Short mmCIF file of N, CA and C in Angstrom, two decimals:
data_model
loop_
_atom_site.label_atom_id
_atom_site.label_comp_id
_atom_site.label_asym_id
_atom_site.label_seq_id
_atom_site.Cartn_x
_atom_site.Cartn_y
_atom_site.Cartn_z
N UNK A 1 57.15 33.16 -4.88
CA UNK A 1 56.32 32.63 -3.81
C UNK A 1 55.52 31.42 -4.28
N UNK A 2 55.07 31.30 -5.73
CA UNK A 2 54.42 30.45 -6.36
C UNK A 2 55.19 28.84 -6.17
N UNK A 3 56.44 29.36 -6.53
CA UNK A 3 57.42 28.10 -6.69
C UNK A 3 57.19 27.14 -5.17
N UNK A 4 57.71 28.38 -4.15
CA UNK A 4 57.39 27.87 -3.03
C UNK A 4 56.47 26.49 -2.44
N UNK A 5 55.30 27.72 -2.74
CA UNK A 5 53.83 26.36 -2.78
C UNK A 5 54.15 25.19 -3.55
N UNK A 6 54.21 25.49 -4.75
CA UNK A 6 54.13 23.98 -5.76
C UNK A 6 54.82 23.44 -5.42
N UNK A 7 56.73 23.72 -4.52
CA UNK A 7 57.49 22.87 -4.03
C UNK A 7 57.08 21.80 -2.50
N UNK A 8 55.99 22.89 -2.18
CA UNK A 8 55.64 21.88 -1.07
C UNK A 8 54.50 21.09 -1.05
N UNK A 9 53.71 21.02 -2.00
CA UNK A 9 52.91 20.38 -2.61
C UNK A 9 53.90 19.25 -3.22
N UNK A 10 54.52 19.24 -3.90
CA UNK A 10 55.34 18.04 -4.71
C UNK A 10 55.90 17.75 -3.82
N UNK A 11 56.59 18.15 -2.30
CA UNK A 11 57.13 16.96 -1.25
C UNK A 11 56.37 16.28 -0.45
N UNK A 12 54.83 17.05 -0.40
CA UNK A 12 53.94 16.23 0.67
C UNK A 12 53.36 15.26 -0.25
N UNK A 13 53.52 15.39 -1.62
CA UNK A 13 52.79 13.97 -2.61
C UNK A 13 53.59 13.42 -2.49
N UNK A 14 54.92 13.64 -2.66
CA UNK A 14 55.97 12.34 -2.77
C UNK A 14 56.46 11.96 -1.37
N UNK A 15 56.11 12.76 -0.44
CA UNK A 15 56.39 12.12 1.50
C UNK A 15 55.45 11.17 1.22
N UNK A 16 53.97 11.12 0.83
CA UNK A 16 52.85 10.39 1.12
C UNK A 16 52.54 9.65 0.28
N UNK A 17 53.33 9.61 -0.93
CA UNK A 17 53.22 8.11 -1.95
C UNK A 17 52.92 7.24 -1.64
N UNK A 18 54.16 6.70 -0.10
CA UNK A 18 53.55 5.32 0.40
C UNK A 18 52.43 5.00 0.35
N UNK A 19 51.94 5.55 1.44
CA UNK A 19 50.39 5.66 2.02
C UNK A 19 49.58 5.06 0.85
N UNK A 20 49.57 5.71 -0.18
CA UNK A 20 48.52 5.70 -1.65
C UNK A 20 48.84 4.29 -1.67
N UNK A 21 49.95 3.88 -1.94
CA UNK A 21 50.11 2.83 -2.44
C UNK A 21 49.50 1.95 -1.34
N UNK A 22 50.17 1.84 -0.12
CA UNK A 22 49.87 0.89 0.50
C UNK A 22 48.16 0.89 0.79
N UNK A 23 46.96 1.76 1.08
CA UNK A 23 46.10 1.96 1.13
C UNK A 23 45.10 1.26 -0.03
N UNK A 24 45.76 1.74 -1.21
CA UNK A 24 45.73 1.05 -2.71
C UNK A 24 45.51 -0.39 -2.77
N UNK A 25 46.43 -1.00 -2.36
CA UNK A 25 46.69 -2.34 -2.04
C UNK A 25 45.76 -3.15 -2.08
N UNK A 26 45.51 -2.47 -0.11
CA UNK A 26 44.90 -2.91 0.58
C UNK A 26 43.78 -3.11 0.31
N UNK A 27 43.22 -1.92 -0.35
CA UNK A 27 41.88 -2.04 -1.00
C UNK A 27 41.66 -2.71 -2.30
N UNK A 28 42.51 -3.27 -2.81
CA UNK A 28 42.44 -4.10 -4.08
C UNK A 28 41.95 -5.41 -3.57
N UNK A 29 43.05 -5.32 -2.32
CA UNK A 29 43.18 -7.17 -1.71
C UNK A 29 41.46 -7.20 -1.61
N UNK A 30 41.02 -6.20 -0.40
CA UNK A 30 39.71 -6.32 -0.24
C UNK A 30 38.24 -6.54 -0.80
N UNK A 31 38.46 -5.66 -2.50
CA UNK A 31 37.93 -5.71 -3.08
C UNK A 31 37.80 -6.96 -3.50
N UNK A 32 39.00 -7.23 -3.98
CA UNK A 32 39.14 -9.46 -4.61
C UNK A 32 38.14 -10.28 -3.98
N UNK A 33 38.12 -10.19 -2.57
CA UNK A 33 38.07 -10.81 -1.48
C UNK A 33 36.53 -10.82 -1.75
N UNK A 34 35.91 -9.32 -1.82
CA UNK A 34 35.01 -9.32 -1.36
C UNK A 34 33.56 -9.68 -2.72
N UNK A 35 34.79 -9.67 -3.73
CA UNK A 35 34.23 -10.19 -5.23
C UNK A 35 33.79 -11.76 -5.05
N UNK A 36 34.98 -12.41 -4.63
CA UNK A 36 35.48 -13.99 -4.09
C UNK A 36 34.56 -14.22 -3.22
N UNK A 37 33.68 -13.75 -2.52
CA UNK A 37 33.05 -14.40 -1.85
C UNK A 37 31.19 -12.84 -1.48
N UNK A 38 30.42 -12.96 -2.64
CA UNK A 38 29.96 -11.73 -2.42
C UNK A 38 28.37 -12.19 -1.61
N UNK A 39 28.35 -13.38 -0.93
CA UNK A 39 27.35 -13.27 0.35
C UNK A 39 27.74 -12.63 1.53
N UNK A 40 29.33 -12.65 1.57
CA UNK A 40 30.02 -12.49 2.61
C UNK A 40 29.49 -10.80 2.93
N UNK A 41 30.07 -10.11 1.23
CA UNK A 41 30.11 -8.79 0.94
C UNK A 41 28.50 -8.40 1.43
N UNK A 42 27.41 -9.00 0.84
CA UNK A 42 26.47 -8.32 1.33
C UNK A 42 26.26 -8.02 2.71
N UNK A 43 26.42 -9.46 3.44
CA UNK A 43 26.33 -9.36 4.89
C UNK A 43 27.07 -8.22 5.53
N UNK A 44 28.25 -7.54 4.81
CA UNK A 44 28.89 -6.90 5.48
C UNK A 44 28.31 -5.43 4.91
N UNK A 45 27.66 -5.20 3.72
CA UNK A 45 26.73 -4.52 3.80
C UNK A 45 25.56 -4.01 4.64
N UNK A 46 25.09 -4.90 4.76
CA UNK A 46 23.98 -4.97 5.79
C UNK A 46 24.69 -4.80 7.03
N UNK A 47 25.55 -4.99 7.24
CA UNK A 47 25.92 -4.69 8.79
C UNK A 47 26.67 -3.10 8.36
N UNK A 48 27.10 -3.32 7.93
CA UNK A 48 27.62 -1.39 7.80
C UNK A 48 26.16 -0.71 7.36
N UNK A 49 25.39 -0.88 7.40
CA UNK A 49 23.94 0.01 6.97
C UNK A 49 23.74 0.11 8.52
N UNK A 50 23.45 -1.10 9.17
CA UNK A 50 23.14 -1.40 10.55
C UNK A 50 23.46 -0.09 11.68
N UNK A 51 24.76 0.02 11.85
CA UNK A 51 25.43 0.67 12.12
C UNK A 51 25.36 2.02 12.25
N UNK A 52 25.76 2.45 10.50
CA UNK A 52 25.36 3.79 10.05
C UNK A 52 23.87 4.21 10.75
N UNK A 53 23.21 3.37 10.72
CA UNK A 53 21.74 3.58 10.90
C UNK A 53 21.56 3.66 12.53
N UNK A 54 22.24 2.75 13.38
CA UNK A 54 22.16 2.88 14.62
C UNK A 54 22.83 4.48 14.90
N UNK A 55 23.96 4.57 14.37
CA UNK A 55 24.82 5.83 15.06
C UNK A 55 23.89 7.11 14.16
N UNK A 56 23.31 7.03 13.24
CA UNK A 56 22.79 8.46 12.64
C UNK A 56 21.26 8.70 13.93
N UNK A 57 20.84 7.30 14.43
CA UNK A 57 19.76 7.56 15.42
C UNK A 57 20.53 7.83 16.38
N UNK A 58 21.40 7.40 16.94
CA UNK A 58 22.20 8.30 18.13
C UNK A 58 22.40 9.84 18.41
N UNK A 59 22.90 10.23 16.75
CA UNK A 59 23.18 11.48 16.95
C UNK A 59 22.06 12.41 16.81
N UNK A 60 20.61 11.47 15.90
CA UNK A 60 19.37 12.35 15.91
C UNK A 60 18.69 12.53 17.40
N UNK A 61 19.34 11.63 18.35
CA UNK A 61 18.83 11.70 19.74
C UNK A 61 19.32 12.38 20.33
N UNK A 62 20.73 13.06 20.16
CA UNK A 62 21.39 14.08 20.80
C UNK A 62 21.19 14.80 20.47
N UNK A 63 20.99 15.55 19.30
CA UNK A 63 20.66 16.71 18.52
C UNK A 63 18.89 17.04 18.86
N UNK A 64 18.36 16.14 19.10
CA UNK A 64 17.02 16.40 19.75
C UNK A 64 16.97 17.18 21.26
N UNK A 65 17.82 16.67 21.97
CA UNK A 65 17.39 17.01 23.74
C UNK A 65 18.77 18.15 23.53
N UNK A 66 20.25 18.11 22.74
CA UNK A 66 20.68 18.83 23.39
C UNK A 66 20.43 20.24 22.03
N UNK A 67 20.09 20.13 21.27
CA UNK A 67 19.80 21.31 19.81
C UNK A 67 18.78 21.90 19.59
N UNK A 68 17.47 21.35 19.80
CA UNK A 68 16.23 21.47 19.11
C UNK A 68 15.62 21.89 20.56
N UNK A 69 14.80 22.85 20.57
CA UNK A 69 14.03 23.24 21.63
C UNK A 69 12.31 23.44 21.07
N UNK A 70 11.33 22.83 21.86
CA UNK A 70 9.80 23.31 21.44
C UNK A 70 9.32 21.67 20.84
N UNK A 71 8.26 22.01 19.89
CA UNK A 71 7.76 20.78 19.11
C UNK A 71 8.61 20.11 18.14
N UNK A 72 9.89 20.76 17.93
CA UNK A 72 10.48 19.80 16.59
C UNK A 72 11.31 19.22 17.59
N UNK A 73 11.75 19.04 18.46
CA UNK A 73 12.80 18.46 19.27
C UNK A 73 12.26 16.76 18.89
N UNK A 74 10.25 16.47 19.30
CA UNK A 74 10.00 15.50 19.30
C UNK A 74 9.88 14.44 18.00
N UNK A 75 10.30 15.53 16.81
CA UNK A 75 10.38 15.03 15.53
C UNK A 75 11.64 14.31 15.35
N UNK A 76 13.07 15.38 15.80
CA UNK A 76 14.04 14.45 15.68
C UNK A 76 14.38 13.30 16.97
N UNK A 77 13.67 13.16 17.65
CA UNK A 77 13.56 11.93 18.84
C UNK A 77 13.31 10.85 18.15
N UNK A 78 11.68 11.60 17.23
CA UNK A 78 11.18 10.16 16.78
C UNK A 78 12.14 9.66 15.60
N UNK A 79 12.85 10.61 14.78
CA UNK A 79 13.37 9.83 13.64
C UNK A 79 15.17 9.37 13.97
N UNK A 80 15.55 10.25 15.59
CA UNK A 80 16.15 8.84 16.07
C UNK A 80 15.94 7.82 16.74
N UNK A 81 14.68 7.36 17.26
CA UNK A 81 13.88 6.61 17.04
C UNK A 81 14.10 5.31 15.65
N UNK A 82 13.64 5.53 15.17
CA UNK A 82 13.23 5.05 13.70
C UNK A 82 14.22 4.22 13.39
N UNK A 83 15.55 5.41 13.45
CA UNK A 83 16.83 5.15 12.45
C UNK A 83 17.63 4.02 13.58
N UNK A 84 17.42 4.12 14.83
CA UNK A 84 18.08 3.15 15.66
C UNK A 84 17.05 1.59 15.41
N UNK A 85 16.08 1.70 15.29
CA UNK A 85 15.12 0.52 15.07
C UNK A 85 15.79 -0.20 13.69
N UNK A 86 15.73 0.78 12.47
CA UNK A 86 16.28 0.13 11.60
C UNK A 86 17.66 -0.52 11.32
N UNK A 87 18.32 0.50 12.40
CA UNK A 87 19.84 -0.14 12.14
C UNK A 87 19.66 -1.84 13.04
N UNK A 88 18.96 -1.87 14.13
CA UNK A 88 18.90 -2.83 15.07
C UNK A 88 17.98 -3.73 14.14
N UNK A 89 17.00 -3.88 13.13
CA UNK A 89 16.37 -4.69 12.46
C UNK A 89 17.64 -5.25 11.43
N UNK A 90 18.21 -4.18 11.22
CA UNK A 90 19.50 -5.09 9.98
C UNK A 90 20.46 -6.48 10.68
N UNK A 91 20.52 -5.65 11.97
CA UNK A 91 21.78 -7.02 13.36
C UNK A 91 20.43 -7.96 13.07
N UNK A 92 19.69 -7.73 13.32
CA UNK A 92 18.48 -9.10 14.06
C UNK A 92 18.41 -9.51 13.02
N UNK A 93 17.75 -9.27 11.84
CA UNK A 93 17.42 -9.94 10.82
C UNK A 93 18.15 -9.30 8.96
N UNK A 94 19.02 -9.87 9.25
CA UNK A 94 20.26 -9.30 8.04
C UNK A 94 19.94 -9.67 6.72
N UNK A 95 19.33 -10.86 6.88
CA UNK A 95 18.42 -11.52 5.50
C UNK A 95 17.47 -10.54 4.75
N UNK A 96 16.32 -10.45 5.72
CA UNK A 96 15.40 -9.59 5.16
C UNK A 96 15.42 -8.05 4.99
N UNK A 97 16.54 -7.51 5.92
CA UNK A 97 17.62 -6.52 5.20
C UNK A 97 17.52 -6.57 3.56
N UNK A 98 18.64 -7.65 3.43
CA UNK A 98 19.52 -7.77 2.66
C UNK A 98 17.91 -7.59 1.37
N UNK A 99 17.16 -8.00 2.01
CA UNK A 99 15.94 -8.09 0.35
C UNK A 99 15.43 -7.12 0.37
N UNK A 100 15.13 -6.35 1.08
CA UNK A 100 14.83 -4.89 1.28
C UNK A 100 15.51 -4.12 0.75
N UNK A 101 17.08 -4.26 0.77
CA UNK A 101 17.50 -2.80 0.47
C UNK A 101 17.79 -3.19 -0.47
N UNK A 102 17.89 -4.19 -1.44
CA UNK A 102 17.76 -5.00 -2.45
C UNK A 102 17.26 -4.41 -3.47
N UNK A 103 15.57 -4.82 -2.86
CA UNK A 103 14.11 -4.30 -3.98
C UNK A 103 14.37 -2.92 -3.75
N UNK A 104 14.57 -2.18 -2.56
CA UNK A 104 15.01 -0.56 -2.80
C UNK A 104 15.62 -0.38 -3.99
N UNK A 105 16.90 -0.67 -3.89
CA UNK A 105 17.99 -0.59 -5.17
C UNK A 105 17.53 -0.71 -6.53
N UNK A 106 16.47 -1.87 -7.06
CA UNK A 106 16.04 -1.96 -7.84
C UNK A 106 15.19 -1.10 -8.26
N UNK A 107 14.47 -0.38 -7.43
CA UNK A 107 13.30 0.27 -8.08
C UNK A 107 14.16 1.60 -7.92
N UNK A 108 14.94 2.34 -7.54
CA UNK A 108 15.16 3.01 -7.64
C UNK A 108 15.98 3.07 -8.85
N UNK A 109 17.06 1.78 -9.53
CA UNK A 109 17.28 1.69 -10.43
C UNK A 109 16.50 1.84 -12.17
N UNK A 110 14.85 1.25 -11.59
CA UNK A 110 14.15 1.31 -12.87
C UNK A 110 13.44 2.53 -13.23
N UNK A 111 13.60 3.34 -11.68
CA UNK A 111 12.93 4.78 -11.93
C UNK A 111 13.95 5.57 -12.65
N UNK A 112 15.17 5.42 -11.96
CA UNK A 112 16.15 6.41 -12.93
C UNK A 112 16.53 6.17 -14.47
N UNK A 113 15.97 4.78 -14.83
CA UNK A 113 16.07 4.24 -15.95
C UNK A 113 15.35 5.04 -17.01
N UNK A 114 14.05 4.90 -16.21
CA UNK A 114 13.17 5.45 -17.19
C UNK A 114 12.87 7.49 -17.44
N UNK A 115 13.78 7.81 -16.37
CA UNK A 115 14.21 9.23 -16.27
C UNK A 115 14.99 9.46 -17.54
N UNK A 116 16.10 9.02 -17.29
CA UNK A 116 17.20 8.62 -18.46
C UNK A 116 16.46 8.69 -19.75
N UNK A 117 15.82 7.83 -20.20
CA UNK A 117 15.15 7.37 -21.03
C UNK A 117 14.24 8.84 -21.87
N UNK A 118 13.46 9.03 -20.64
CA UNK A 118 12.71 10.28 -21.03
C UNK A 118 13.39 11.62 -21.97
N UNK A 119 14.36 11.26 -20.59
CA UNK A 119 15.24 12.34 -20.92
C UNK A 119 16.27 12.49 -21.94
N UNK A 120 16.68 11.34 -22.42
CA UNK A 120 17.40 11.31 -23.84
C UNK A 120 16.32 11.73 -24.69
N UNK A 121 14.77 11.39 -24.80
CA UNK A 121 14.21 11.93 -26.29
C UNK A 121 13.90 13.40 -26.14
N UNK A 122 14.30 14.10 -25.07
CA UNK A 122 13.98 15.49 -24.78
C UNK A 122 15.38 15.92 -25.46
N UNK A 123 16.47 15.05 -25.19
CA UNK A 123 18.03 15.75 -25.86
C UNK A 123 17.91 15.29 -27.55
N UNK A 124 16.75 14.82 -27.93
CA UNK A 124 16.73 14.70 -29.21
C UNK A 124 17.95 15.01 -30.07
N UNK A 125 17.40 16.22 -30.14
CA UNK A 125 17.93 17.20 -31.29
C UNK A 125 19.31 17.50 -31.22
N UNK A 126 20.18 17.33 -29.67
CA UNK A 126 21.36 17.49 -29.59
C UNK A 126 22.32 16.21 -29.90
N UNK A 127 23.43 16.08 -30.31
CA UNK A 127 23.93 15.57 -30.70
C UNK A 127 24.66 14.70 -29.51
N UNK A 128 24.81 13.05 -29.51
CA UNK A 128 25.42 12.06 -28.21
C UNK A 128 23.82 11.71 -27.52
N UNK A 129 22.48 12.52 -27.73
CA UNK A 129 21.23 11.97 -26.92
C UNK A 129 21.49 10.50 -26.87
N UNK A 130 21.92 10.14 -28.11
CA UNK A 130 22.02 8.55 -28.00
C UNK A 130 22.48 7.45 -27.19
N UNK A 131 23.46 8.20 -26.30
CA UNK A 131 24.31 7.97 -25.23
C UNK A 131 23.54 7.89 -24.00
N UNK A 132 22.86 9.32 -23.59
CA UNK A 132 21.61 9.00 -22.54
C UNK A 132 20.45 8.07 -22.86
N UNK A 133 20.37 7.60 -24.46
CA UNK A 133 19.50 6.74 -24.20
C UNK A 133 19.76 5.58 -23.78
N UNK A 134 21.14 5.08 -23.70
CA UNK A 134 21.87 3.81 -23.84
C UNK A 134 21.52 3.59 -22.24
N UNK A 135 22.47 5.07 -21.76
CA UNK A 135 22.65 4.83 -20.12
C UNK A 135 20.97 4.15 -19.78
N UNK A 136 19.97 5.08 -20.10
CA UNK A 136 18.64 4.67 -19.24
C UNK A 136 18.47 3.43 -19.64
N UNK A 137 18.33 2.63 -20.70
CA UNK A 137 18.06 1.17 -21.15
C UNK A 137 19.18 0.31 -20.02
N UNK A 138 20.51 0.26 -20.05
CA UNK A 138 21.32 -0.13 -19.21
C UNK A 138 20.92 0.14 -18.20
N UNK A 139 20.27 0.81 -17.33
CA UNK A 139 20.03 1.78 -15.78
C UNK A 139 18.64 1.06 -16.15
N UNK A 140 17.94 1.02 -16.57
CA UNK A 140 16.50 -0.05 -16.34
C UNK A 140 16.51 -1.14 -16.21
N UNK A 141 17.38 -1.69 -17.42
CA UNK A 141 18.10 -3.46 -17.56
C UNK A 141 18.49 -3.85 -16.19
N UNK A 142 19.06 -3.14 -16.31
CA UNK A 142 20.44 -3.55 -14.73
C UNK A 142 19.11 -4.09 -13.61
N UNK A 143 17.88 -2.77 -13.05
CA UNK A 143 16.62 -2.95 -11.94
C UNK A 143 16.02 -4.39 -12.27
N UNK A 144 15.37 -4.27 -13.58
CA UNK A 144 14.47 -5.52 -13.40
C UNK A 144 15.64 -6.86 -13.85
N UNK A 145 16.47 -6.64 -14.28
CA UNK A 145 17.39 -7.93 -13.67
C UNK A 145 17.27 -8.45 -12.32
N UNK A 146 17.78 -7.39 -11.48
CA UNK A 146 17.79 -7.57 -10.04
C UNK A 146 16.52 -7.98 -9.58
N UNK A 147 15.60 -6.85 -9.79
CA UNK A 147 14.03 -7.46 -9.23
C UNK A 147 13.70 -8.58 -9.56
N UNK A 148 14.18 -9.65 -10.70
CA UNK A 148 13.33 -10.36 -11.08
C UNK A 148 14.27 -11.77 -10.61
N UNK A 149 15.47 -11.54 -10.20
CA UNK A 149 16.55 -12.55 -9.87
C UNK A 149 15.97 -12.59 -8.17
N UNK A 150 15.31 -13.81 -7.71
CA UNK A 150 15.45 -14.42 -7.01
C UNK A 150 16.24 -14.50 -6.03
N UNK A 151 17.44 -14.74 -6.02
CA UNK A 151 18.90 -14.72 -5.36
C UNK A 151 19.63 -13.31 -5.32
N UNK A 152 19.35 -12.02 -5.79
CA UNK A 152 19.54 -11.22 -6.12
C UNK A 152 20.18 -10.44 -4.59
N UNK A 153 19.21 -10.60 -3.77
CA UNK A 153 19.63 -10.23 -2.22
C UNK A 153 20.79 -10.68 -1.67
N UNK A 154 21.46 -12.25 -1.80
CA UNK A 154 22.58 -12.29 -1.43
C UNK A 154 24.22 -11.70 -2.58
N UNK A 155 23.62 -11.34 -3.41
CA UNK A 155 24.75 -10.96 -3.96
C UNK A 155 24.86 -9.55 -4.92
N UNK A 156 24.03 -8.88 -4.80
CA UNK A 156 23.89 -7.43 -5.55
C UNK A 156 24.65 -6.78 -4.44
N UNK A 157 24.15 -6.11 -3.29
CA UNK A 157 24.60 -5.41 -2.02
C UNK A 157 26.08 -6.10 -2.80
N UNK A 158 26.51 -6.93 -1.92
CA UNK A 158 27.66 -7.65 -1.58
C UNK A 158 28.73 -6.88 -3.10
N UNK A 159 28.06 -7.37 -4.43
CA UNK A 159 29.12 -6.52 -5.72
C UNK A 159 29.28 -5.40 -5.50
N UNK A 160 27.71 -4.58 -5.24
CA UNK A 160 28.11 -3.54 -5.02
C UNK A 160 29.41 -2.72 -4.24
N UNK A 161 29.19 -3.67 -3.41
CA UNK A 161 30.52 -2.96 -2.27
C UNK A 161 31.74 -3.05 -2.36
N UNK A 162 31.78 -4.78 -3.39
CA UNK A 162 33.28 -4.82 -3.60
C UNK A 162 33.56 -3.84 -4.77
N UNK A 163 32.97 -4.17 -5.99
CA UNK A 163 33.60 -3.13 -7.11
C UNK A 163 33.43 -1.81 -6.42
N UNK A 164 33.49 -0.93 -5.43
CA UNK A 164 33.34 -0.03 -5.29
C UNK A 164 34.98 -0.07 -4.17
N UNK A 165 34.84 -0.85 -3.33
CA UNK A 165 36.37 -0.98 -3.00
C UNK A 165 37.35 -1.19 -3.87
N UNK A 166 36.95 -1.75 -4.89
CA UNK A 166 38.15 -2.38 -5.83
C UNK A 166 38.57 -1.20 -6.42
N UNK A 167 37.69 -0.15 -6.86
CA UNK A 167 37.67 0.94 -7.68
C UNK A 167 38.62 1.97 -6.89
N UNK A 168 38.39 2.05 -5.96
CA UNK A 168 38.59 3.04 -5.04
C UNK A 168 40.64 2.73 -4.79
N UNK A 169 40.74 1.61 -4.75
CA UNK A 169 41.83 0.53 -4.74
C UNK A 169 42.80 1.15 -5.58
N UNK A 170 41.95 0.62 -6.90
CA UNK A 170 42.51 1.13 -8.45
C UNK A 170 43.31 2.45 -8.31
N UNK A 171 41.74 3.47 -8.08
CA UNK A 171 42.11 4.99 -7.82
C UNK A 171 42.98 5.73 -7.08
N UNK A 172 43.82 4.56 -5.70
CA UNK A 172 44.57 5.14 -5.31
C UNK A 172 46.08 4.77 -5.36
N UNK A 173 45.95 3.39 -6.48
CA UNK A 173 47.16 3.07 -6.92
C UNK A 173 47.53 3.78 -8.11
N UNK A 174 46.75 4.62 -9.09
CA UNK A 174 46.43 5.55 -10.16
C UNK A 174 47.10 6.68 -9.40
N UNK A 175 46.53 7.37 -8.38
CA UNK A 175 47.55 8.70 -7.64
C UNK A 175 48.58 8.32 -7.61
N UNK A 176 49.13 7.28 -6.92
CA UNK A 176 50.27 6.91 -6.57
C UNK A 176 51.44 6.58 -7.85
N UNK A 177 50.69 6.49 -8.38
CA UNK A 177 51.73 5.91 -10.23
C UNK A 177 52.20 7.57 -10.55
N UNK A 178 51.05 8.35 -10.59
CA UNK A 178 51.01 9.52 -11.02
C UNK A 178 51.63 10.31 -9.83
N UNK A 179 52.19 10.44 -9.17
CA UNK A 179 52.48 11.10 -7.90
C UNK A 179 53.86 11.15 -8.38
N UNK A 180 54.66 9.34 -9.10
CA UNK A 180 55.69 9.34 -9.34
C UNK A 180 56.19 9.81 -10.36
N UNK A 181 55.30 10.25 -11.81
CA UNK A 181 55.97 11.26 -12.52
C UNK A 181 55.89 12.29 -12.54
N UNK A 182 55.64 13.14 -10.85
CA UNK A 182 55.70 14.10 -10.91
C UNK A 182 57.14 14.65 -10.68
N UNK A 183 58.26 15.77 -11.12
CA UNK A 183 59.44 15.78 -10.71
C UNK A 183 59.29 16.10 -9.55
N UNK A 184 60.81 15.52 -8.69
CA UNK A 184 60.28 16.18 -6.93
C UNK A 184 60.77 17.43 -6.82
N UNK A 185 60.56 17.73 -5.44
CA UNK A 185 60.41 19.72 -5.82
C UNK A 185 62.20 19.43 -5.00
N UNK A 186 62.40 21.17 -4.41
CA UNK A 186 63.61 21.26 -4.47
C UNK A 186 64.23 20.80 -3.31
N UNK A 187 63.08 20.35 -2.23
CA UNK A 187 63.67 19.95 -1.31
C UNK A 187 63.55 18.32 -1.23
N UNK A 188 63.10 17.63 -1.39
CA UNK A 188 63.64 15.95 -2.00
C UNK A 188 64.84 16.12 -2.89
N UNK A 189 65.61 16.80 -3.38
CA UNK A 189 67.01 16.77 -4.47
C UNK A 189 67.88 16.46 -3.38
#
């Protein structure tokens, strides 16, 4: 019965190779693209925040009148409220977005830095601490780079998004390589 399964597992990876690949691709192309030109990338950051942010206040507005009954109903009103304001402040003004979620990024970068940090001399005694200390110095470096770069708003967001497509790209041209040395099961023969 075992065989069974694993045989149909090894025809739906190798039916759906394409896919990986072509998906793969696609997301490589995108990633390039979005490396090649990363004001573009932020903007399109900021508008996918926009968005996210408009539709999560949508659904906090439905989930208010049609879920929530009594005094908390008016809590999630107000914070879809909020979340539709902010997504609609990113369309109107994408710039000051873009520096906002920016300096966010950063400080949240120099806090985890210095977490890291802490937290490697607490792993003292264990052996690789040295490694968490690296990460937090790198994970602090990285914040006040950003905070202190000027220009930082049009193009941090924007990397962010591409190396994260590109990666993702990578990762599914990686399945797809690996998909092919798998042997096919008994019904692809």
């Amino acid at each position: 019965m075992r065989t069974v399964g694993n045989d149909l597992v090894r025809h739906q990876l190798h039916e759906n190779r394409k896919w990986y690949l072509l998906i793969g691709i696609i997301l490589v192309v995108f990633g390039i693209i979005l490396l090649a030109s990363l004001s573009v990338a932020t903007l399109t950051a900021v508008v996918l925040f926009g968005v996210l942010m408009m539709i999560g206040g949508a659904l906090h507005l439905i989930a208010a009148f049609k879920i929530f009954d009594g005094g908390y109903r008016w809590f999630w009103a107000l914070f879809g409220i909020l979340y539709w304001v902010a997504g609609y402040y990113a369309f109107t003004s994408p710039i000051k977005t873009a520096i906002v979620l920016t300096s966010l990024l950063a400080i949240a970068l120099l806090i985890a830095g210095f977490i890291r940090i802490i937290n490697a001399f607490m792993l003292k005694p264990i052996s690789g601490w040295g490694w968490t200390l690296f990460s937090g110095l790198l994970t602090l470096a990285t914040g006040a780079i950003i905070l202190a770069s000027p220009d930082s708003p049009f193009w941090v967001l924007g990397l962010f998004l591409a190396v994260d497509i590109l990666f993702q790209g990578v990762n599914y041209l990686t399945f797809a390589a690996a998909i092919k040395k798998i042997p096919p099961s008994s019904a692809d023969a």
